[in-house]
XYZ file of N, CA and C in Angstrom:
876
model
N 1.205 -1.178 0.350
C 0.195 0.004 -0.444
C 0.929 1.849 0.219
N 0.913 1.811 -1.471
C 0.988 3.202 -0.954
C 0.944 4.027 -0.313
N 1.321 5.080 0.415
C 1.021 5.628 1.684
C 1.127 7.869 0.783
N 0.486 8.070 1.405
C 0.194 9.602 1.096
C 1.870 10.603 0.304
N 2.809 10.297 2.030
C 3.886 10.420 2.150
C 4.696 10.580 1.171
N 4.465 8.207 0.735
C 5.955 8.280 0.356
C 4.886 8.280 -1.848
N 3.905 8.313 -1.635
C 2.969 9.042 -3.360
C 4.026 9.987 -3.356
N 3.826 11.832 -2.902
C 4.800 12.462 -3.092
C 5.979 13.105 -2.791
N 6.538 11.955 -2.093
C 8.341 12.055 -2.111
C 8.307 11.027 -3.005
N 7.406 10.674 -4.617
C 8.787 9.362 -5.274
C 7.873 9.546 -6.566
N 6.609 9.984 -6.700
C 6.236 10.558 -7.528
C 5.826 11.315 -7.498
N 6.469 11.867 -8.500
C 7.022 13.214 -9.743
C 5.864 13.636 -10.675
N 5.523 12.147 -11.157
C 4.474 12.494 -13.096
C 3.072 12.570 -12.129
N 3.381 11.697 -10.971
C 1.454 11.512 -10.004
C 1.365 13.435 -9.780
N 2.445 13.666 -9.100
C 2.588 14.829 -8.983
C 2.399 16.312 -9.318
N 2.972 16.382 -11.013
C 2.799 16.668 -12.448
C 0.887 16.441 -12.633
N 0.680 15.402 -12.259
C -0.632 15.548 -12.691
C -2.137 16.467 -11.603
N -1.724 15.996 -10.776
C -2.406 16.394 -9.577
C -2.315 17.978 -9.716
N -1.121 19.024 -9.807
C -1.231 20.008 -9.771
C -1.735 20.824 -11.040
N -2.023 20.478 -12.255
C -2.334 20.529 -13.619
C -4.056 19.797 -13.922
N -4.893 19.284 -12.504
C -5.956 18.101 -13.073
C -7.142 19.814 -12.714
N -8.072 20.275 -14.198
C -8.926 20.326 -13.562
C -8.523 22.284 -14.262
N -7.172 22.237 -13.993
C -7.013 23.637 -14.096
C -6.471 24.159 -15.619
N -6.514 23.103 -16.259
C -6.537 23.544 -18.090
C -7.415 22.752 -18.653
N -7.827 22.789 -20.053
C -8.832 21.375 -20.053
C -8.079 20.512 -20.745
N -9.056 19.517 -20.994
C -8.947 18.257 -21.128
C -8.147 17.090 -20.091
N -7.909 16.929 -18.851
C -7.449 17.175 -17.620
C -8.233 16.465 -16.888
N -9.347 16.385 -16.462
C -10.411 16.201 -15.692
C -9.444 16.117 -14.469
N -10.730 15.969 -12.959
C -10.950 14.688 -12.038
C -11.729 13.010 -12.374
N -12.203 12.885 -13.618
C -11.964 11.350 -13.981
C -10.790 11.210 -14.215
N -9.988 11.627 -14.580
C -9.334 11.107 -14.443
C -7.957 10.311 -13.559
N -7.618 10.519 -13.285
C -7.927 10.381 -11.481
C -7.278 9.575 -10.751
N -8.269 8.554 -11.643
C -8.297 6.821 -10.939
C -7.364 6.533 -11.049
N -6.274 6.671 -12.773
C -5.144 6.219 -13.500
C -4.274 6.292 -12.373
N -4.403 7.532 -11.764
C -2.629 8.111 -10.862
C -2.819 6.905 -10.230
N -1.330 6.739 -9.506
C -1.053 5.916 -7.841
C -1.146 6.497 -6.338
N -2.113 6.551 -6.160
C -1.917 7.061 -4.429
C -2.392 8.136 -5.075
N -3.844 7.949 -6.211
C -5.184 9.081 -5.373
C -6.168 8.611 -4.363
N -6.613 7.660 -3.883
C -7.220 7.100 -2.978
C -7.205 8.833 -1.933
N -5.568 9.582 -1.698
C -5.208 10.020 -0.371
C -5.534 11.316 -0.513
N -5.026 12.413 0.132
C -6.275 13.705 -0.219
C -3.796 14.536 0.574
N -3.393 15.086 -0.737
C -2.863 16.164 -0.815
C -3.572 16.915 -0.766
N -2.268 18.263 0.875
C -2.637 19.311 1.594
C -2.793 20.372 0.967
N -2.511 21.204 -0.062
C -1.847 22.554 -0.042
C -1.581 23.782 0.162
N -0.844 24.476 -0.065
C -0.570 25.750 0.599
C -0.408 26.864 -0.726
N -1.080 28.177 -0.363
C -0.894 28.418 -1.901
C -0.656 29.863 -1.497
N 1.137 30.698 -2.400
C 1.125 31.984 -2.165
C 0.686 32.461 -2.893
N 0.535 33.394 -2.844
C 0.225 34.547 -4.067
C -0.406 34.151 -4.340
N -1.604 35.521 -4.231
C -3.166 34.394 -4.677
C -4.045 36.128 -5.456
N -2.454 37.016 -5.726
C -3.599 38.078 -6.837
C -4.468 37.388 -7.741
N -4.290 36.957 -8.367
C -4.759 36.803 -9.848
C -4.393 35.517 -10.561
N -3.038 35.062 -10.782
C -2.380 33.192 -11.341
C -2.579 32.819 -9.749
N -1.970 32.386 -8.636
C -2.445 32.211 -7.154
C -3.781 31.545 -7.700
N -4.166 33.032 -7.249
C -6.166 32.494 -7.067
C -6.503 31.585 -8.233
N -7.036 31.685 -8.738
C -7.238 30.668 -10.668
C -6.263 29.545 -9.936
N -5.355 29.317 -9.581
C -4.540 27.874 -9.205
C -5.510 27.228 -7.983
N -4.788 27.640 -7.214
C -5.882 27.807 -5.554
C -7.405 27.181 -5.974
N -8.198 27.186 -6.925
C -9.872 26.969 -7.338
C -9.362 26.255 -7.757
N -8.229 25.528 -8.967
C -7.739 24.282 -9.034
C -7.769 23.162 -8.218
N -7.281 23.157 -7.473
C -6.424 22.555 -6.921
C -7.887 22.393 -5.984
N -7.889 23.311 -5.291
C -9.317 23.080 -4.459
C -10.892 21.971 -4.953
N -10.364 22.558 -6.140
C -11.964 21.469 -6.887
C -11.048 20.043 -7.178
N -9.968 19.411 -7.095
C -9.258 18.392 -6.684
C -10.293 16.913 -6.165
N -10.971 16.050 -6.212
C -11.316 15.376 -4.902
C -10.077 14.848 -3.592
N -9.038 14.915 -4.682
C -7.792 14.048 -3.725
C -6.690 14.740 -2.838
N -7.601 16.286 -3.085
C -6.354 17.558 -3.018
C -7.235 18.670 -2.101
N -6.633 19.401 -1.087
C -7.116 20.294 -0.102
C -6.867 21.469 0.057
N -7.348 22.016 0.204
C -6.376 23.892 0.270
C -6.687 24.557 1.716
N -5.335 23.696 2.706
C -5.419 24.309 4.536
C -5.545 25.602 3.825
N -4.531 26.316 3.608
C -3.263 27.445 3.561
C -3.330 28.669 2.453
N -3.397 29.620 2.953
C -3.401 31.027 1.482
C -2.788 32.040 2.471
N -1.591 32.753 1.213
C -0.452 33.426 2.144
C -0.552 34.667 0.659
N -1.074 35.790 1.079
C -0.598 36.789 0.348
C -0.347 38.548 1.186
N 0.702 39.083 0.705
C 0.578 40.354 1.609
C -0.301 41.077 1.377
N -1.365 41.058 0.199
C -2.694 42.240 0.619
C -3.540 41.097 1.071
N -4.652 41.707 2.072
C -5.433 41.197 2.430
C -6.647 41.772 1.416
N -6.540 42.017 0.990
C -7.874 42.182 -0.586
C -7.917 40.180 -1.453
N -6.147 41.113 -1.328
C -6.794 38.864 -2.347
C -6.585 37.158 -1.473
N -5.936 38.006 0.204
C -6.280 37.259 0.820
C -7.814 36.471 1.146
N -8.411 37.755 0.949
C -9.599 37.005 2.080
C -10.877 36.627 0.354
N -10.707 37.510 -0.727
C -11.050 36.929 -1.807
C -10.581 35.439 -1.596
N -9.666 35.043 -2.532
C -8.888 33.824 -1.910
C -9.939 32.473 -1.774
N -9.985 33.374 0.112
C -10.282 33.251 0.586
C -11.735 32.197 0.772
N -12.815 33.176 0.235
C -14.101 33.362 -0.026
C -13.836 31.894 -1.468
N -12.650 31.927 -1.683
C -13.643 31.308 -3.449
C -13.269 29.672 -2.966
N -12.550 29.984 -2.248
C -12.087 28.178 -1.477
C -13.288 27.947 -1.256
N -13.385 28.443 -0.179
C -15.160 28.308 1.121
C -15.698 28.234 -0.481
N -16.970 29.280 -0.928
C -17.040 28.403 -1.646
C -17.092 27.821 -2.530
N -15.690 27.040 -3.103
C -15.941 25.207 -3.822
C -16.629 23.828 -2.989
N -15.659 24.969 -1.648
C -14.937 23.490 -0.886
C -16.430 23.258 -0.014
N -17.229 24.294 1.136
C -17.114 24.933 2.138
C -16.444 24.603 3.238
N -14.919 24.991 2.644
C -14.545 25.638 4.002
C -13.627 26.368 3.693
N -12.972 27.050 4.327
C -11.966 28.341 4.719
C -10.767 27.804 4.514
N -9.352 27.786 3.794
C -8.055 27.679 4.504
C -7.852 29.005 5.576
N -7.193 28.995 6.168
C -6.466 29.779 7.165
C -5.861 30.351 5.808
N -5.238 31.831 6.638
C -4.866 32.748 6.133
C -3.789 33.393 6.605
N -2.688 33.727 5.780
C -1.278 35.102 6.787
C -0.895 35.405 5.565
N -0.300 36.654 6.030
C 0.692 37.684 5.794
C 1.934 37.573 5.466
N 2.306 36.697 5.673
C 3.984 36.444 6.735
C 4.281 34.856 6.433
N 5.710 34.762 4.923
C 5.278 33.324 4.665
C 6.336 32.508 5.645
N 6.558 33.521 5.978
C 7.702 32.008 6.410
C 6.505 32.069 8.603
N 5.754 32.464 8.577
C 5.189 31.907 10.040
C 4.107 30.976 9.060
N 3.698 31.499 7.560
C 3.174 29.528 7.028
C 3.710 28.520 7.190
N 4.824 28.657 7.017
C 5.675 27.296 6.598
C 6.055 26.185 8.395
N 6.307 27.354 8.965
C 5.879 26.992 10.411
C 4.709 25.852 10.020
N 3.686 26.248 9.028
C 2.135 24.999 9.712
C 2.844 23.892 8.856
N 2.320 22.794 10.041
C 2.739 21.343 9.366
C 0.617 20.853 8.361
N 0.197 21.883 9.075
C -0.760 21.447 8.260
C -0.282 21.301 6.657
N -0.324 21.484 5.867
C -0.127 20.754 4.319
C 1.144 20.607 3.721
N 0.828 19.573 2.884
C 2.728 19.495 2.279
C 3.448 19.146 1.303
N 2.984 20.206 0.277
C 3.023 21.364 -0.284
C 2.792 22.754 -0.782
N 3.490 23.096 -1.471
C 2.891 24.796 -1.109
C 2.834 25.109 -3.471
N 2.023 25.912 -3.647
C 2.130 26.340 -4.574
C 2.416 28.101 -5.003
N 3.410 27.978 -5.561
C 4.476 29.346 -5.520
C 3.702 31.200 -6.548
N 2.830 31.375 -6.527
C 2.299 32.635 -7.711
C 2.712 33.567 -7.530
N 3.869 34.412 -6.501
C 3.438 35.263 -5.813
C 4.424 36.246 -7.089
N 5.338 38.186 -7.826
C 6.102 38.057 -8.751
C 7.014 36.861 -8.762
N 8.194 37.100 -9.725
C 8.935 36.780 -10.398
C 10.279 37.217 -8.946
N 10.355 38.077 -8.150
C 11.760 38.288 -7.189
C 11.287 36.816 -6.208
N 10.245 36.890 -5.638
C 9.921 36.094 -4.435
C 10.247 34.533 -5.246
N 10.105 34.185 -6.333
C 9.820 33.182 -7.189
C 10.899 31.598 -6.241
N 12.178 31.956 -6.534
C 13.560 31.282 -5.825
C 13.200 31.391 -4.797
N 13.519 32.513 -3.678
C 13.740 32.090 -1.503
C 12.156 31.967 -1.913
N 11.134 32.209 -1.719
C 9.565 31.165 -1.290
C 10.138 29.986 -1.875
N 10.963 28.870 -2.536
C 10.182 28.197 -3.051
C 11.841 27.039 -2.119
N 13.080 27.731 -1.868
C 13.720 27.438 -1.143
C 13.103 27.772 0.167
N 12.919 28.799 0.521
C 11.984 28.236 2.345
C 11.071 27.700 1.898
N 10.128 26.744 1.452
C 9.571 25.803 1.943
C 9.880 24.790 1.476
N 11.219 24.996 0.859
C 11.629 23.073 0.776
C 12.065 23.383 2.440
N 13.026 23.794 2.905
C 13.906 23.909 4.098
C 12.812 23.413 4.634
N 11.105 23.654 4.838
C 10.967 23.615 6.153
C 9.675 22.526 5.448
N 10.164 21.424 4.310
C 9.947 20.169 4.015
C 8.946 20.248 3.550
N 8.356 21.035 2.518
C 6.992 21.621 1.871
C 8.320 20.708 0.145
N 6.274 19.907 -1.148
C 7.515 19.899 -2.281
C 6.824 21.181 -2.836
N 6.882 21.334 -4.328
C 6.699 23.381 -4.690
C 6.443 23.134 -5.750
N 4.811 23.320 -6.282
C 4.912 24.016 -7.290
C 5.270 25.179 -7.925
N 6.044 25.299 -8.589
C 6.719 26.901 -8.141
C 6.205 27.085 -10.104
N 5.406 28.367 -10.231
C 4.804 29.607 -11.361
C 6.460 29.586 -12.232
N 5.728 29.566 -13.148
C 7.329 30.110 -14.016
C 7.763 31.748 -13.970
N 9.115 32.412 -14.280
C 10.163 31.509 -14.509
C 11.078 31.031 -12.853
N 11.287 30.890 -13.093
C 11.429 29.774 -11.761
C 12.235 30.443 -11.306
N 12.726 31.781 -11.592
C 13.564 32.803 -10.623
C 13.910 33.764 -11.274
N 14.578 34.717 -10.177
C 14.271 36.019 -11.018
C 15.433 36.512 -12.471
N 16.657 35.535 -11.470
C 18.232 35.260 -12.500
C 18.556 34.265 -12.421
N 19.907 34.057 -13.498
C 20.551 32.581 -12.747
C 20.659 32.392 -11.680
N 21.271 33.391 -11.754
C 21.591 32.738 -9.740
C 20.955 31.487 -8.922
N 20.430 32.748 -8.837
C 19.393 32.609 -8.475
C 18.652 31.040 -8.481
N 18.501 30.294 -9.924
C 18.353 29.028 -10.269
C 19.298 28.961 -9.710
N 20.292 29.097 -9.917
C 20.934 27.764 -8.924
C 21.760 27.350 -7.631
N 21.250 28.385 -7.333
C 21.200 28.215 -6.285
C 19.960 27.576 -5.365
N 18.439 27.501 -6.701
C 17.123 26.995 -6.596
C 17.565 24.706 -6.633
N 18.929 25.197 -8.102
C 18.871 23.417 -8.170
C 19.487 22.916 -7.209
N 20.818 23.187 -6.357
C 20.953 22.542 -5.694
C 19.619 22.426 -4.188
N 19.038 23.511 -3.878
C 18.820 23.164 -3.122
C 17.960 22.130 -3.484
N 17.110 21.684 -4.017
C 16.112 20.357 -4.726
C 17.268 19.235 -4.299
N 18.457 19.555 -4.779
C 18.713 17.844 -4.210
C 18.970 17.616 -2.756
N 19.555 18.729 -2.182
C 20.270 19.052 -0.671
C 18.575 18.494 -0.014
N 17.470 19.457 0.276
C 16.298 18.979 0.784
C 16.533 17.634 -0.576
N 15.938 17.056 -1.285
C 15.282 16.459 -1.388
C 13.628 16.355 -1.708
N 13.088 17.850 -2.286
C 11.550 17.415 -2.730
C 12.101 17.636 -3.859
N 10.522 17.092 -4.253
C 9.771 17.357 -5.783
C 9.411 19.453 -6.070
N 9.911 19.687 -6.910
C 9.357 21.120 -7.625
C 9.293 20.725 -9.142
N 8.062 21.349 -8.925
C 7.336 20.819 -10.641
C 7.581 22.334 -10.576
N 7.218 22.679 -11.770
C 7.661 23.745 -12.877
C 6.057 24.606 -13.840
N 5.440 25.203 -13.484
C 3.964 25.550 -13.747
C 4.686 26.548 -15.404
N 4.561 25.388 -15.968
C 4.755 26.000 -17.387
C 3.647 25.278 -18.163
N 2.266 25.810 -18.076
C 1.617 24.750 -18.792
C 0.857 24.924 -20.044
N 1.739 25.484 -20.736
C 1.425 24.888 -21.962
C 1.972 23.242 -22.569
N 2.793 23.378 -20.914
C 3.735 21.867 -21.166
C 1.816 20.816 -21.102
N 1.390 21.189 -20.892
C 0.206 19.994 -19.958
C -1.523 20.814 -21.289
N -1.355 21.894 -22.199
C -2.195 22.005 -23.296
C -2.952 20.316 -24.294
N -3.780 20.021 -24.428
C -4.022 19.132 -24.969
C -3.367 18.808 -26.009
N -3.968 20.744 -26.512
C -3.612 20.312 -28.002
C -2.007 20.532 -28.556
N -1.256 21.132 -27.783
C 0.689 21.083 -27.873
C 0.943 19.404 -28.287
N 0.030 19.630 -27.204
C 0.739 17.897 -26.920
C 0.211 17.015 -28.050
N -0.126 17.436 -28.663
C -1.122 15.833 -29.824
C -0.099 16.816 -31.277
N 0.333 18.058 -30.847
C 1.369 18.942 -31.726
C 2.559 18.141 -32.222
N 2.665 18.204 -30.433
C 4.548 17.717 -30.272
C 4.846 16.359 -30.590
N 3.361 14.968 -30.291
C 3.657 13.791 -31.185
C 3.317 14.100 -32.658
N 2.661 14.556 -32.956
C 2.697 14.853 -34.811
C 4.209 14.813 -35.146
N 4.589 15.641 -34.823
C 5.542 15.781 -34.544
C 7.177 15.682 -34.677
N 6.816 14.786 -33.608
C 8.448 13.458 -32.673
C 7.626 11.777 -34.050
N 6.910 12.754 -34.392
C 6.081 10.981 -35.145
C 6.904 10.392 -36.379
N 6.527 11.870 -36.760
C 7.683 12.094 -38.810
C 6.570 12.334 -39.183
N 5.786 13.031 -38.569
C 4.500 14.368 -39.911
C 4.502 14.786 -41.116
N 5.163 15.439 -39.977
C 6.044 16.309 -41.231
C 7.388 16.470 -41.433
N 8.340 14.723 -40.806
C 10.222 14.924 -41.454
C 10.381 15.219 -40.518
N 11.841 15.504 -41.237
C 12.523 16.205 -40.014
C 12.520 17.446 -40.400
N 11.948 17.423 -37.977
C 12.191 19.381 -37.916
C 13.766 19.094 -37.872
N 14.196 20.811 -37.923
C 15.745 21.049 -38.288
C 15.172 22.623 -37.510
N 15.199 23.327 -37.515
C 14.099 24.665 -37.657
C 13.463 24.837 -37.128
N 12.845 25.846 -35.337
C 11.648 26.280 -35.480
C 11.608 27.918 -34.768
N 11.491 28.373 -35.251
C 10.861 30.568 -35.213
C 9.239 29.788 -33.985
N 9.260 31.872 -33.144
C 8.246 31.532 -32.438
C 8.519 33.177 -31.938
N 6.970 33.328 -32.096
C 7.469 35.044 -32.124
C 6.425 35.482 -30.631
N 6.538 36.448 -29.454
C 4.671 36.554 -28.584
C 5.267 38.449 -29.038
N 3.145 38.890 -29.416
C 3.616 39.943 -29.800
C 1.910 40.234 -28.733
N 2.425 41.558 -27.868
C 1.466 42.041 -27.458
C 1.475 43.720 -26.862
N -0.221 44.276 -27.653
C -0.515 46.032 -27.236
C -0.288 46.474 -26.201
N 1.346 46.768 -25.780
C 0.145 46.747 -24.283
C 0.603 47.952 -24.129
N 0.177 49.257 -23.955
C -0.219 50.523 -22.845
C 0.928 51.046 -22.116
N 0.669 51.709 -22.308
C 2.548 52.361 -21.053
C 1.642 52.645 -20.165
N 2.571 52.061 -18.486
C 1.936 52.360 -17.959
C 2.050 53.951 -17.115
N 2.438 54.756 -18.083
C 2.954 55.649 -17.787
C 3.527 56.443 -16.856
N 3.607 58.064 -15.431
C 5.058 57.627 -14.873
C 4.691 58.654 -13.750
N 4.062 57.142 -12.697
C 4.269 57.254 -11.568
C 4.268 57.930 -10.377
N 2.820 58.115 -9.823
C 3.085 59.244 -8.452
C 3.380 58.599 -6.915
N 4.212 59.004 -6.569
C 4.602 58.795 -4.274
C 3.577 59.550 -4.641
N 2.373 57.810 -3.434
C 1.775 57.600 -3.150
C 2.442 56.962 -1.608
N 1.209 56.949 -0.751
C 1.045 56.188 0.717
C 1.088 55.154 0.424
N 1.523 53.808 0.817
C 1.312 52.204 0.809
C -0.137 51.980 1.071
N -0.868 51.874 0.734
C -2.333 51.305 0.346
C -2.651 50.544 1.782
N -3.265 50.894 2.929
C -3.323 49.748 4.160
C -4.010 48.281 4.305
N -4.006 47.781 3.036
C -4.026 46.104 3.000
C -3.129 45.484 1.785
N -2.063 46.645 2.410
C -0.320 46.208 1.418
C 0.524 46.052 2.644
N 1.035 45.134 2.844
C 2.244 44.987 2.790
C 3.609 44.883 2.246
N 3.499 47.035 2.303
C 4.723 46.736 1.486
C 6.710 46.416 1.836
N 6.673 46.206 2.446
C 7.618 45.816 2.587
C 8.362 44.232 2.814
N 6.797 43.867 2.959
C 6.656 41.731 2.814
C 7.099 41.853 1.365
N 6.846 42.352 1.030
C 6.010 41.999 -1.075
C 7.545 42.381 -2.017
N 7.793 43.873 -1.441
C 9.175 43.910 -1.939
C 9.393 41.928 -1.522
N 10.478 42.283 -0.309
C 10.454 40.927 0.571
C 12.679 40.788 -0.209
N 12.829 39.925 -0.831
C 14.271 39.526 -0.830
C 14.642 40.807 -1.803
N 13.784 41.179 -2.956
C 14.279 42.695 -3.508
C 15.115 44.002 -3.127
N 15.641 44.220 -3.687
C 16.757 45.303 -2.994
C 15.435 46.426 -2.594
N 15.191 47.370 -1.517
C 14.534 48.837 -1.613
C 14.420 49.633 -1.697
N 13.279 49.670 -2.556
C 11.908 50.833 -3.023
C 11.201 52.144 -1.721
N 12.041 52.572 -2.060
C 11.196 53.369 -0.416
C 10.387 54.239 -0.578
N 10.243 54.139 -1.849
C 8.475 54.942 -2.494
C 7.661 54.259 -2.839
N 5.951 54.196 -3.088
C 5.906 53.317 -3.611
C 4.267 54.834 -4.799
N 4.554 53.499 -5.428
C 4.344 54.535 -6.576
C 2.203 53.925 -6.529
N 2.372 54.520 -7.392
C 1.075 54.434 -7.922
C 0.409 53.803 -8.929
N 1.884 53.526 -9.368
C 1.417 52.646 -10.689
C 2.487 51.003 -11.332
N 2.626 50.313 -10.079
C 3.717 49.519 -9.568
C 3.453 47.827 -9.304
N 1.750 48.178 -8.657
C 1.037 46.683 -8.934
C -0.929 47.185 -9.735
N -1.162 45.484 -8.625
C -0.383 43.723 -9.684
C 0.767 43.929 -10.635
N 0.498 44.853 -11.390
C 0.999 43.681 -12.862
C 2.192 44.636 -12.881
N 2.570 45.495 -13.688
C 3.302 46.086 -13.984
C 4.769 46.121 -12.741
N 4.655 45.176 -11.798
C 6.403 45.178 -11.591
C 6.814 44.318 -12.178
N 6.188 42.973 -13.571
C 6.498 42.693 -14.440
C 8.523 43.524 -14.970
N 7.856 44.839 -15.449
C 8.349 45.830 -16.494
C 9.621 46.514 -15.234
N 9.745 46.272 -13.901
C 10.350 46.705 -13.089
C 12.203 46.155 -12.868
N 13.475 46.115 -12.335
C 14.177 45.459 -13.429
C 14.446 44.551 -11.276
N 13.596 45.254 -10.303
C 13.913 45.149 -8.667
C 12.786 43.368 -8.728
N 12.424 43.931 -9.281
C 10.649 42.451 -9.209
C 9.686 41.817 -10.563
N 10.707 41.900 -11.843
C 10.230 41.539 -13.054
C 11.482 40.996 -13.426
N 11.133 40.500 -14.995
C 11.845 39.406 -15.791
C 11.299 40.317 -17.188
N 10.623 41.124 -17.704
C 9.864 41.414 -18.799
C 9.289 40.115 -19.300
N 9.076 41.342 -20.408
C 8.309 40.119 -21.482
C 8.961 38.536 -21.539
N 10.435 38.689 -21.050
C 10.907 37.536 -21.952
C 11.132 36.336 -20.980
N 10.446 36.207 -19.934
C 10.397 35.238 -19.081
C 8.830 35.735 -19.171
N 7.822 36.604 -19.009
C 6.432 36.700 -18.939
C 5.700 35.408 -19.538
N 5.846 35.816 -20.951
C 5.432 35.497 -22.161
C 6.819 34.115 -23.027
N 7.408 34.924 -23.161
C 8.689 34.637 -23.592
C 8.651 33.310 -24.167
N 9.290 32.442 -22.565
C 9.318 31.329 -22.232
C 8.608 30.422 -22.250
N 7.339 30.437 -22.717
C 6.643 29.868 -23.052
C 6.342 29.249 -24.262
N 7.146 30.009 -24.913
C 7.231 30.548 -26.276
C 9.447 28.818 -26.492
N 9.609 30.017 -25.881
C 11.209 29.354 -25.855
C 10.644 27.505 -25.897
N 9.963 27.806 -25.025
C 10.452 26.248 -24.263
C 9.645 25.249 -25.085
N 8.509 25.421 -26.483
C 7.852 24.917 -26.894
C 8.861 25.073 -27.922
N 9.623 25.365 -28.276
C 10.719 24.805 -29.792
C 11.673 23.784 -29.032
N 12.022 23.978 -27.252
C 12.638 23.174 -27.783
C 11.878 21.818 -26.496
N 11.583 21.408 -26.606
C 10.423 20.424 -26.933
C 9.888 19.586 -28.421
N 9.681 20.760 -29.234
C 9.127 20.054 -30.590
C 10.705 20.258 -30.873
N 11.833 20.635 -31.040
C 12.545 20.236 -31.327
C 13.964 18.939 -30.341
N 13.132 18.725 -29.337
C 14.070 17.192 -28.599
C 15.292 18.285 -28.394
N 15.535 18.898 -28.099
C 17.001 19.517 -27.732
C 17.482 20.075 -26.084
N 18.419 19.336 -25.801
C 18.374 21.024 -25.425
C 18.750 21.461 -24.101
N 19.675 22.327 -23.652
C 19.728 24.041 -22.650
C 21.090 24.435 -24.093
N 20.099 25.347 -24.743
C 21.178 26.190 -25.378
C 22.608 27.060 -24.662
N 22.977 26.559 -26.803
C 25.319 26.955 -26.098
C 24.957 28.132 -25.629
N 24.709 29.177 -27.248
C 24.522 30.628 -27.532
C 23.436 31.025 -27.147
N 23.257 32.411 -27.174
C 22.132 33.314 -26.382
C 22.656 34.539 -27.504
N 21.718 34.555 -27.879
C 21.501 36.301 -28.358
C 20.539 36.418 -28.365
N 21.107 38.299 -27.712
C 19.304 38.735 -27.897
C 20.086 40.279 -28.276
N 18.593 41.193 -28.418
C 18.312 42.363 -29.840
C 17.391 43.057 -29.445
N 17.161 43.938 -28.561
C 16.038 44.839 -28.506
C 16.250 46.378 -27.384
N 15.537 46.592 -26.887
C 15.474 48.446 -26.493
C 13.827 48.508 -25.911
N 13.835 49.306 -25.342
C 12.821 50.624 -24.661
C 12.270 51.397 -26.865
N 11.544 51.521 -27.210
C 11.300 52.603 -27.717
C 9.404 52.662 -28.204
N 8.965 52.670 -27.194
C 7.506 52.745 -27.950
C 7.223 54.148 -26.833
N 7.215 53.742 -26.200
C 6.917 54.725 -25.006
C 7.667 55.271 -24.120
N 7.831 56.714 -23.524
C 8.818 57.851 -22.406
C 8.265 56.666 -21.321
N 8.250 55.948 -20.433
C 7.538 55.520 -19.552
C 8.311 55.575 -18.158
N 7.405 54.842 -16.885
C 8.444 54.042 -16.332
C 8.626 52.782 -16.041
N 7.918 52.605 -17.797
C 9.061 50.492 -17.447
C 10.116 50.212 -18.292
N 11.251 49.889 -17.445
C 12.188 49.720 -17.720
C 12.952 48.474 -18.993
N 12.634 47.751 -18.128
C 12.908 46.166 -18.842
C 12.923 46.501 -20.731
N 12.752 45.570 -21.731
C 12.436 45.903 -23.090
C 11.254 45.598 -23.633
N 10.339 46.601 -24.071
C 9.395 47.030 -24.344
C 9.475 46.063 -26.555
N 11.054 45.786 -26.717
C 11.293 44.317 -28.093
C 12.662 44.833 -27.809
N 12.715 42.545 -28.011
C 13.706 42.394 -27.984
C 13.421 40.651 -28.969
């Protein structure tokens, strides 16, 4: 008999399936009968629930063999909204906490879902592993390459499962396309090209305002270099375009498409990368490239 703990420690494929069930089309709860250990609940804590994290929390909560027991967010509005959504789905209200350090002291969950801004990804994942938790980590896995090396070392040191949320890997139509490519339907594939286009509006020039009473600005910044003044164009999405917290469109959306090229070609990591671009559209507070 496989216990729950053996399952979540050893069955990477099962963990990946549980992570994505009913969050994405084509992978519903009816397929759980085929997953080893699916007769035992896995308890989940979700960190960062303003947008993507809330969708993930609700996706997990819908699974019959998964229970969302804890929610963590530095924005009290997002935390309370997600708690209410989970209660509506399950009849149970997960505990709430704004400080990730206090949340990770709890033994009421075995795995965490991390959907914070990019600058928190690696740090939160490492802290979770140190606390004995398994991790479902939204892409990008880190804010910079050095953090990613730390994350890999921590995964090996603490022997935890880390599943990356690169959701196009689970899109049924993309999976089917990859199967066709690899079966030779269009012959030997030697070259692949992709692009991402989004006509995003200007974020303007932010005004310094008092930190909203619903936000813990110090915890939000976390491991990033401190910005003393809070501006009205920082949150909750424009942080992507500031170097302290975000990684620009390259890792916001570009990472998905580069990953599909690697998948289809059956190649490993690149041996050489060239990057050309800059800021050409607006004169505003945006720092990362708008064209690359």
